[in-house]
Protein backbone atom coordinates (compact mmCIF):
# COMPACT_ATOMS: atom_id res chain seq x y z
CA MET A 1 -18.60 -20.67 10.34
CA THR A 2 -20.71 -17.62 9.56
CA ILE A 3 -19.55 -14.06 10.06
CA SER A 4 -21.98 -13.72 12.97
CA GLU A 5 -20.01 -16.38 14.88
CA LEU A 6 -16.74 -14.43 14.85
CA GLU A 7 -15.43 -12.94 18.05
CA THR A 8 -14.95 -9.21 17.78
CA PRO A 9 -13.17 -7.07 16.90
CA ALA A 10 -12.28 -8.99 13.74
CA LEU A 11 -10.74 -7.97 10.44
CA VAL A 12 -13.10 -9.15 7.71
CA ILE A 13 -12.31 -9.29 3.99
CA ASP A 14 -15.03 -9.67 1.37
CA ARG A 15 -13.37 -12.08 -1.05
CA THR A 16 -15.57 -11.19 -4.01
CA ILE A 17 -14.81 -7.48 -3.78
CA MET A 18 -11.11 -8.12 -3.17
CA MET A 19 -10.85 -10.32 -6.25
CA GLN A 20 -12.68 -7.70 -8.32
CA ASN A 21 -10.19 -5.07 -7.15
CA LEU A 22 -7.22 -7.30 -7.97
CA ALA A 23 -8.58 -8.04 -11.44
CA PHE A 24 -9.44 -4.37 -12.06
CA MET A 25 -5.90 -3.13 -11.50
CA GLN A 26 -4.30 -6.02 -13.36
CA GLN A 27 -6.55 -5.43 -16.36
CA HIS A 28 -5.57 -1.77 -16.47
CA ALA A 29 -1.87 -2.53 -16.07
CA ASP A 30 -2.20 -4.91 -19.01
CA ALA A 31 -4.07 -2.28 -21.03
CA TRP A 32 -1.40 0.30 -20.20
CA LYS A 33 1.25 -2.28 -21.16
CA VAL A 34 3.12 -1.88 -17.88
CA ALA A 35 4.13 -4.33 -15.18
CA LEU A 36 1.98 -4.39 -12.06
CA ARG A 37 4.21 -4.84 -9.02
CA PRO A 38 1.65 -4.47 -6.20
CA HIS A 39 2.69 -3.03 -2.87
CA THR A 40 1.96 -5.70 -0.29
CA LYS A 41 2.44 -3.45 2.74
CA THR A 42 -1.33 -3.09 2.71
CA HIS A 43 -2.22 -6.75 3.19
CA LYS A 44 1.11 -8.22 4.44
CA THR A 45 -0.23 -11.65 3.55
CA PRO A 46 1.54 -14.19 1.29
CA GLU A 47 -1.73 -15.79 0.20
CA ILE A 48 -2.89 -12.50 -1.30
CA ALA A 49 0.49 -11.83 -2.87
CA ARG A 50 0.20 -15.21 -4.56
CA LEU A 51 -3.26 -14.29 -5.88
CA GLN A 52 -1.81 -11.10 -7.33
CA LEU A 53 1.00 -12.99 -9.01
CA ASP A 54 -1.38 -15.61 -10.38
CA LEU A 55 -3.43 -12.83 -11.99
CA GLY A 56 -0.36 -11.49 -13.76
CA ALA A 57 1.61 -9.29 -11.38
CA ARG A 58 5.33 -9.25 -12.13
CA GLY A 59 6.90 -9.41 -8.72
CA ILE A 60 5.74 -7.61 -5.60
CA THR A 61 6.66 -4.54 -3.59
CA VAL A 62 7.26 -4.34 0.16
CA ALA A 63 8.16 -1.52 2.52
CA LYS A 64 10.63 -3.19 4.86
CA THR A 65 13.34 -5.84 4.85
CA GLY A 66 11.30 -7.93 7.28
CA GLU A 67 8.37 -7.96 4.87
CA ALA A 68 10.72 -9.10 2.10
CA GLU A 69 11.94 -11.95 4.31
CA VAL A 70 8.37 -13.10 4.90
CA MET A 71 7.48 -13.09 1.21
CA VAL A 72 10.68 -14.86 0.13
CA ALA A 73 10.13 -17.48 2.84
CA HIS A 74 6.75 -18.16 1.23
CA GLY A 75 8.26 -18.77 -2.19
CA ILE A 76 8.00 -15.33 -3.79
CA ASP A 77 11.28 -14.68 -5.53
CA ASP A 78 10.99 -11.18 -7.08
CA VAL A 79 10.64 -8.49 -4.42
CA PHE A 80 11.25 -4.75 -4.51
CA ILE A 81 11.73 -2.89 -1.22
CA ALA A 82 10.41 0.58 -2.11
CA ASN A 83 12.44 2.27 0.57
CA GLU A 84 15.99 3.36 1.27
CA ILE A 85 17.91 0.63 3.09
CA VAL A 86 20.51 2.01 5.49
CA GLY A 87 22.42 -0.11 7.99
CA ILE A 88 24.90 -2.94 7.57
CA SER A 89 22.70 -5.54 9.27
CA LYS A 90 19.69 -4.82 7.05
CA LEU A 91 21.85 -4.96 3.95
CA GLN A 92 23.30 -8.28 5.08
CA ARG A 93 19.78 -9.65 5.49
CA ILE A 94 18.97 -8.61 1.92
CA LYS A 95 22.19 -10.18 0.67
CA THR A 96 21.17 -13.43 2.37
CA LEU A 97 17.84 -13.33 0.54
CA CYS A 98 19.62 -12.75 -2.75
CA GLY A 99 21.97 -15.62 -2.00
CA SER A 100 18.95 -17.90 -1.63
CA GLY A 101 18.03 -17.30 -5.25
CA ALA A 102 15.53 -14.47 -4.85
CA LEU A 103 15.85 -11.19 -6.73
CA VAL A 104 15.46 -8.52 -4.06
CA SER A 105 15.94 -4.96 -5.26
CA PHE A 106 15.72 -1.86 -3.10
CA GLY A 107 15.80 1.92 -3.11
CA ILE A 108 18.66 4.33 -2.70
CA ASP A 109 18.94 8.12 -2.79
CA SER A 110 22.42 8.99 -1.50
CA VAL A 111 26.09 8.25 -2.04
CA ASP A 112 26.43 7.69 1.70
CA ALA A 113 23.99 4.78 1.52
CA LEU A 114 25.74 3.47 -1.59
CA ARG A 115 29.00 3.16 0.33
CA GLN A 116 27.34 0.76 2.77
CA VAL A 117 25.79 -1.22 -0.07
CA GLU A 118 29.15 -1.58 -1.79
CA GLN A 119 30.69 -2.73 1.49
CA VAL A 120 28.18 -5.55 2.05
CA PHE A 121 27.50 -6.94 -1.41
CA THR A 122 29.97 -8.67 -3.72
CA ALA A 123 30.51 -9.06 -7.44
CA ASP A 124 29.13 -12.60 -7.17
CA THR A 125 26.06 -11.40 -5.25
CA PRO A 126 25.54 -7.80 -6.39
CA ALA A 127 22.94 -5.41 -5.05
CA HIS A 128 20.11 -4.39 -7.37
CA VAL A 129 19.11 -0.80 -6.68
CA LEU A 130 16.66 1.77 -7.98
CA ILE A 131 17.20 5.46 -7.38
CA GLU A 132 14.21 7.14 -5.76
CA VAL A 133 13.30 10.49 -7.31
CA GLU A 134 11.15 13.05 -5.50
CA THR A 135 8.22 14.37 -7.53
CA GLY A 136 6.29 16.54 -5.08
CA GLU A 137 5.52 14.48 -2.00
CA ASN A 138 8.40 16.06 -0.07
CA ARG A 139 9.55 12.77 1.35
CA SER A 140 12.65 10.77 0.41
CA GLY A 141 14.29 10.69 -3.00
CA VAL A 142 16.80 12.81 -4.92
CA THR A 143 15.45 16.28 -5.53
CA ASP A 144 17.51 17.69 -8.39
CA LYS A 145 19.61 16.90 -11.44
CA GLU A 146 22.95 17.24 -9.66
CA GLN A 147 22.04 14.81 -6.87
CA PHE A 148 20.78 12.29 -9.38
CA LEU A 149 23.79 12.44 -11.67
CA THR A 150 26.23 12.31 -8.76
CA LEU A 151 24.58 9.18 -7.39
CA LEU A 152 24.24 7.58 -10.80
CA ARG A 153 27.92 8.11 -11.57
CA ALA A 154 28.83 6.63 -8.19
CA ILE A 155 26.71 3.56 -8.95
CA GLN A 156 28.46 3.27 -12.31
CA GLY A 157 31.77 3.18 -10.50
CA ALA A 158 30.68 0.62 -7.92
CA ASP A 159 31.88 -2.96 -8.31
CA ASN A 160 29.07 -4.67 -6.41
CA VAL A 161 25.96 -2.74 -7.43
CA CYS A 162 23.61 -3.10 -10.42
CA PHE A 163 21.47 -0.13 -11.44
CA ASP A 164 17.95 -1.35 -12.25
CA GLY A 165 16.13 1.96 -12.72
CA ILE A 166 14.23 4.68 -10.90
CA PHE A 167 11.08 4.91 -8.84
CA SER A 168 8.81 7.62 -7.48
CA HIS A 169 5.69 7.87 -5.36
CA GLU A 170 3.10 10.55 -6.07
CA GLY A 171 1.59 10.41 -2.59
CA HIS A 172 0.87 14.13 -2.71
CA THR A 173 -2.12 13.33 -4.93
CA TYR A 174 -3.91 12.36 -1.70
CA SER A 175 -4.04 16.07 -0.85
CA ALA A 176 -5.45 17.17 -4.21
CA ALA A 177 -8.64 19.21 -4.04
CA ASP A 178 -10.51 16.93 -6.44
CA GLY A 179 -10.03 14.23 -9.03
CA ASP A 180 -9.09 16.68 -11.78
CA ALA A 181 -6.40 18.22 -9.59
CA ALA A 182 -5.14 14.76 -8.67
CA MET A 183 -4.77 13.89 -12.36
CA GLU A 184 -2.83 17.11 -12.98
CA LEU A 185 -0.44 16.23 -10.15
CA PHE A 186 -0.19 12.68 -11.47
CA GLU A 187 0.69 13.93 -14.95
CA THR A 188 3.35 16.26 -13.57
CA ALA A 189 4.82 13.50 -11.40
CA GLN A 190 5.14 11.23 -14.42
CA ASN A 191 6.82 14.02 -16.39
CA ASP A 192 9.25 14.65 -13.55
CA THR A 193 10.05 10.95 -13.24
CA LEU A 194 10.65 10.60 -16.96
CA ALA A 195 12.94 13.63 -16.94
CA TYR A 196 15.33 11.61 -14.77
CA VAL A 197 15.18 8.80 -17.32
CA GLU A 198 16.46 11.27 -19.91
CA LEU A 199 19.24 12.36 -17.58
CA ALA A 200 20.35 8.75 -17.23
CA ARG A 201 20.20 8.35 -20.99
CA SER A 202 22.53 11.35 -21.35
CA LEU A 203 25.16 9.22 -19.58
CA GLY A 204 24.42 6.28 -21.82
CA ILE A 205 22.53 4.46 -19.05
CA THR A 206 19.18 2.77 -19.60
CA CYS A 207 16.56 2.62 -16.85
CA LYS A 208 15.21 -0.91 -17.17
CA ARG A 209 12.48 -0.11 -14.67
CA VAL A 210 10.64 3.20 -14.39
CA SER A 211 8.30 2.60 -11.48
CA ILE A 212 5.53 4.84 -10.14
CA GLY A 213 2.70 4.31 -7.78
CA SER A 214 -0.06 5.34 -5.47
CA THR A 215 -3.56 3.93 -5.37
CA PRO A 216 -5.74 7.05 -5.75
CA SER A 217 -3.93 8.39 -8.81
CA LEU A 218 -3.85 5.01 -10.54
CA PHE A 219 -7.41 4.06 -9.59
CA ILE A 220 -8.83 7.38 -10.79
CA ALA A 221 -6.80 7.20 -14.00
CA ALA A 222 -8.12 3.69 -14.59
CA LEU A 223 -11.73 4.71 -13.95
CA ARG A 224 -11.38 7.67 -16.32
CA GLY A 225 -9.54 5.76 -19.01
CA ILE A 226 -6.49 8.03 -18.78
CA PRO A 227 -3.36 6.42 -20.26
CA LEU A 228 0.02 6.38 -18.58
CA GLN A 229 2.81 8.30 -20.22
CA LYS A 230 5.11 6.45 -22.57
CA GLY A 231 8.25 5.37 -20.75
CA ILE A 232 6.59 4.28 -17.51
CA THR A 233 7.24 0.55 -17.18
CA GLU A 234 5.86 -0.39 -13.75
CA ILE A 235 3.14 0.60 -11.28
CA ARG A 236 3.05 -0.10 -7.53
CA PRO A 237 -0.43 0.47 -6.07
CA GLY A 238 -1.10 -1.13 -2.70
CA THR A 239 -4.34 -0.01 -1.07
CA TYR A 240 -6.38 -0.98 -4.15
CA VAL A 241 -6.56 -4.56 -2.85
CA PHE A 242 -8.91 -3.60 0.00
CA MET A 243 -9.57 0.14 -0.43
CA ASP A 244 -10.74 2.12 2.62
CA ALA A 245 -12.81 5.16 3.56
CA GLY A 246 -10.19 7.58 2.29
CA GLN A 247 -9.90 5.86 -1.08
CA ALA A 248 -13.68 5.53 -1.33
CA ASN A 249 -14.06 9.26 -0.83
CA ALA A 250 -11.47 9.85 -3.55
CA ILE A 251 -13.33 7.81 -6.15
CA GLY A 252 -16.85 8.61 -4.93
CA THR A 253 -18.09 5.15 -3.95
CA TYR A 254 -17.68 2.55 -1.21
CA GLU A 255 -18.48 -0.37 -3.51
CA HIS A 256 -14.78 -1.29 -3.81
CA CYS A 257 -14.21 -1.50 -0.04
CA ALA A 258 -13.34 -5.13 0.67
CA ALA A 259 -12.06 -4.71 4.23
CA SER A 260 -14.02 -3.87 7.33
CA VAL A 261 -13.71 -4.30 11.06
CA LEU A 262 -16.49 -6.33 12.62
CA ALA A 263 -17.50 -4.95 16.02
CA THR A 264 -20.17 -5.68 18.62
CA VAL A 265 -22.48 -3.14 20.22
CA ILE A 266 -21.71 -3.42 23.94
CA SER A 267 -23.47 -0.40 25.45
CA LYS A 268 -26.18 2.22 24.81
CA PRO A 269 -25.73 4.48 27.81
CA THR A 270 -27.75 7.46 26.53
CA ASN A 271 -30.49 8.06 24.00
CA GLY A 272 -27.99 9.07 21.34
CA ARG A 273 -24.76 7.24 22.14
CA VAL A 274 -23.74 3.74 21.04
CA ILE A 275 -20.57 1.98 22.20
CA ALA A 276 -18.93 -0.86 20.27
CA ASP A 277 -15.87 -2.92 21.11
CA ALA A 278 -13.48 -1.81 18.33
CA GLY A 279 -11.37 1.05 19.62
CA ALA A 280 -8.09 2.59 18.56
CA LYS A 281 -6.36 -0.79 18.95
CA ALA A 282 -8.70 -2.18 16.28
CA LEU A 283 -9.20 0.85 14.01
CA THR A 284 -6.30 3.23 14.79
CA MET A 285 -7.08 6.88 15.48
CA GLN A 286 -6.07 7.98 12.01
CA SER A 287 -8.08 10.31 9.83
CA ARG A 288 -7.23 12.24 6.69
CA GLY A 289 -7.69 15.96 7.16
CA LYS A 290 -7.67 17.29 3.60
CA GLY A 291 -7.80 16.44 -0.07
CA ILE A 292 -9.65 13.85 -2.10
CA CYS A 293 -9.13 11.21 0.60
CA GLN A 294 -10.42 13.43 3.42
CA THR A 295 -12.39 11.50 6.01
CA GLU A 296 -14.88 12.46 8.69
CA GLY A 297 -14.74 10.72 12.04
CA LYS A 298 -12.69 7.60 12.75
CA GLY A 299 -14.23 5.21 10.24
CA ARG A 300 -17.33 4.71 8.09
CA ILE A 301 -20.07 2.46 9.44
CA LEU A 302 -21.74 0.29 6.82
CA TRP A 303 -25.36 1.23 7.43
CA ASP A 304 -28.47 2.48 5.65
CA ARG A 305 -27.02 5.98 5.29
CA PRO A 306 -23.58 7.55 5.62
CA LEU A 307 -22.49 7.41 9.27
CA GLU A 308 -19.07 7.87 10.81
CA VAL A 309 -17.51 6.70 14.04
CA THR A 310 -17.56 9.79 16.24
CA SER A 311 -14.47 8.96 18.29
CA VAL A 312 -12.46 6.07 19.71
CA PHE A 313 -10.84 5.19 23.00
CA ASP A 314 -8.33 2.34 23.23
CA GLU A 315 -11.03 -0.34 23.37
CA HIS A 316 -14.25 1.54 22.60
CA THR A 317 -15.98 2.85 19.50
CA ILE A 318 -18.17 5.89 20.16
CA ILE A 319 -21.07 6.53 17.76
CA ILE A 320 -23.36 9.45 18.46
CA ASP A 321 -26.50 9.24 16.35
CA ARG A 322 -30.08 8.91 17.60
CA ASP A 323 -31.37 6.96 14.59
CA PHE A 324 -28.53 4.48 14.79
CA HIS A 325 -29.02 4.17 18.54
CA ASP A 326 -32.66 3.25 18.00
CA ALA A 327 -31.85 0.80 15.19
CA VAL A 328 -29.28 -1.39 16.96
CA ALA A 329 -29.45 -3.56 20.05
CA ILE A 330 -26.76 -4.59 22.49
CA GLY A 331 -25.07 -7.64 21.00
CA ASP A 332 -25.61 -6.60 17.39
CA HIS A 333 -22.67 -6.70 15.01
CA ILE A 334 -21.67 -3.66 12.99
CA ARG A 335 -19.04 -3.29 10.26
CA ILE A 336 -16.70 -0.33 10.05
CA VAL A 337 -14.61 0.63 7.02
CA PRO A 338 -11.32 2.06 8.36
CA ASN A 339 -10.11 5.45 7.23
CA HIS A 340 -6.70 4.01 6.29
CA ILE A 341 -6.52 0.25 5.95
CA CYS A 342 -2.73 -0.25 5.87
CA PRO A 343 -2.01 0.44 9.57
CA VAL A 344 -5.24 -1.31 10.57
CA VAL A 345 -4.12 -4.60 9.00
CA ASN A 346 -0.93 -4.36 11.03
CA LEU A 347 -3.02 -4.52 14.23
CA TYR A 348 -4.34 -8.04 13.56
CA ASP A 349 -2.82 -11.52 13.62
CA HIS A 350 -5.37 -12.90 11.15
CA MET A 351 -7.87 -11.80 8.55
CA HIS A 352 -11.16 -13.59 7.97
CA ILE A 353 -12.03 -14.12 4.32
CA VAL A 354 -15.79 -14.03 3.81
CA GLU A 355 -18.11 -15.00 0.96
CA ASN A 356 -21.89 -14.77 1.15
CA GLY A 357 -21.74 -14.29 4.90
CA ASN A 358 -19.58 -17.36 5.49
CA VAL A 359 -15.95 -17.44 6.62
CA VAL A 360 -14.20 -19.41 3.87
CA ALA A 361 -10.61 -18.92 5.05
CA VAL A 362 -8.56 -17.49 7.88
CA TRP A 363 -5.18 -16.16 6.74
CA THR A 364 -2.28 -15.28 8.99
CA ILE A 365 -0.99 -11.75 8.44
CA ALA A 366 2.57 -13.00 8.30
CA GLY A 367 4.06 -9.57 7.67
CA ARG A 368 2.46 -8.04 10.75
CA GLY A 369 4.98 -6.21 12.91
CA LYS A 370 7.82 -6.62 10.39
CA ILE A 371 8.92 -3.01 10.70
CA THR A 372 12.69 -3.42 10.41
C-alpha cells in the first residue's frame, strides 16, 4: 500500500527519520556515559519501545500505571513510572507487575503517599521508588531540603520500600526565550538535582539513579555538544522519537519531524480558504504560546514554504492562504506536523509506518487511552 491509498485522517510516521532520531539520542547518551530510559508516553507503542531497547536504551519510562501494564504485557521488564502513584488500587496493580518478574519503579514526593506504598507492598515484593525533586517547572516534586530529608528518612524507616534515587523534569526550558536561555535553565536544573544527591549522601544514602529529562534541553545540548554534569546517571527524553512543530521551532529545523497527520482537501469554498478533514479530533487544538517551542496556528503544513493551519473545528482543518488554495485541488492529500505530538498520538488506534512513500507496517498504539 502507498501512502496515497490511506484513508484520512491518518497518523503517519516516517521510519527513516524516526530511526535517525532514535540513534541520535542513543549515541549522545552513550557519549555522555548515561543510561537512556526513553519516555514512551509519546509513542505508546511496544514496537517502538523495543526498537529503543535494541539500540541500547536501559529500560523505559511511562507516565501512567496503565502504560506500564501494556509494556510489561509485551515483554518489557524494566519500567519507570515518572509520576507520583497515589491510590491503593493503582499500587496493587504495580505490585502485581512486580510479582510477575518485572522491575517497575515509580515516583513519590510525600510521606502521605509513602504510607500507602508501605501498606500495599511487602518485604518479599518491595516497592522501588524515586523521589521527585522540583527544579523550576512548578509542578510536582519536593521543593526544599526539609521536605526531601523528611521523606528520605521515612523511606529509610519503611520495611517494604527500596530507595532507588531521584528524578526531575526541566519542562520549564520549553518557555525559555532562546536556546542559550534554555541551556542556562538546563544547567541550573542539573545543579539543583545534584544538590539533592548531596543531601542524601549526608545521610549515608547513595542515589543509584539520578534521572533528568525533557526533549528540548537534551536535544539542544546534544546538537551543541554540551556535556551533562557529572553525577547525572539517566536521561528520559520522549518527544525526540517523532519531534513536532514545537520541538522543530526550538532547534530551528523540521528535518527531524517523523510524525505527521495525513489529511484530504475536502472543500475550497472561497478564493483563499481551504478545508481539510483533520480537525481537533485528529490534531488537538493545542498550541504553545511562548518560549523556544512557541507555535503559530494549529499545526505546520509540509509545503513549499512555511504555512500553518489557521484554525480547527472538531472535524475540519481551516487553512487561509491564497497561494495554497490555488496550488491544491479537492481530493489532494496534505501532511500536517502537529504542534505537540504526544496528545495527538493518543487520538489514534494505529500509526502507519512509511518508507519511500510506501506503508511498510501498521502498529497498534497499545497504550492509547491508558490514563489511569
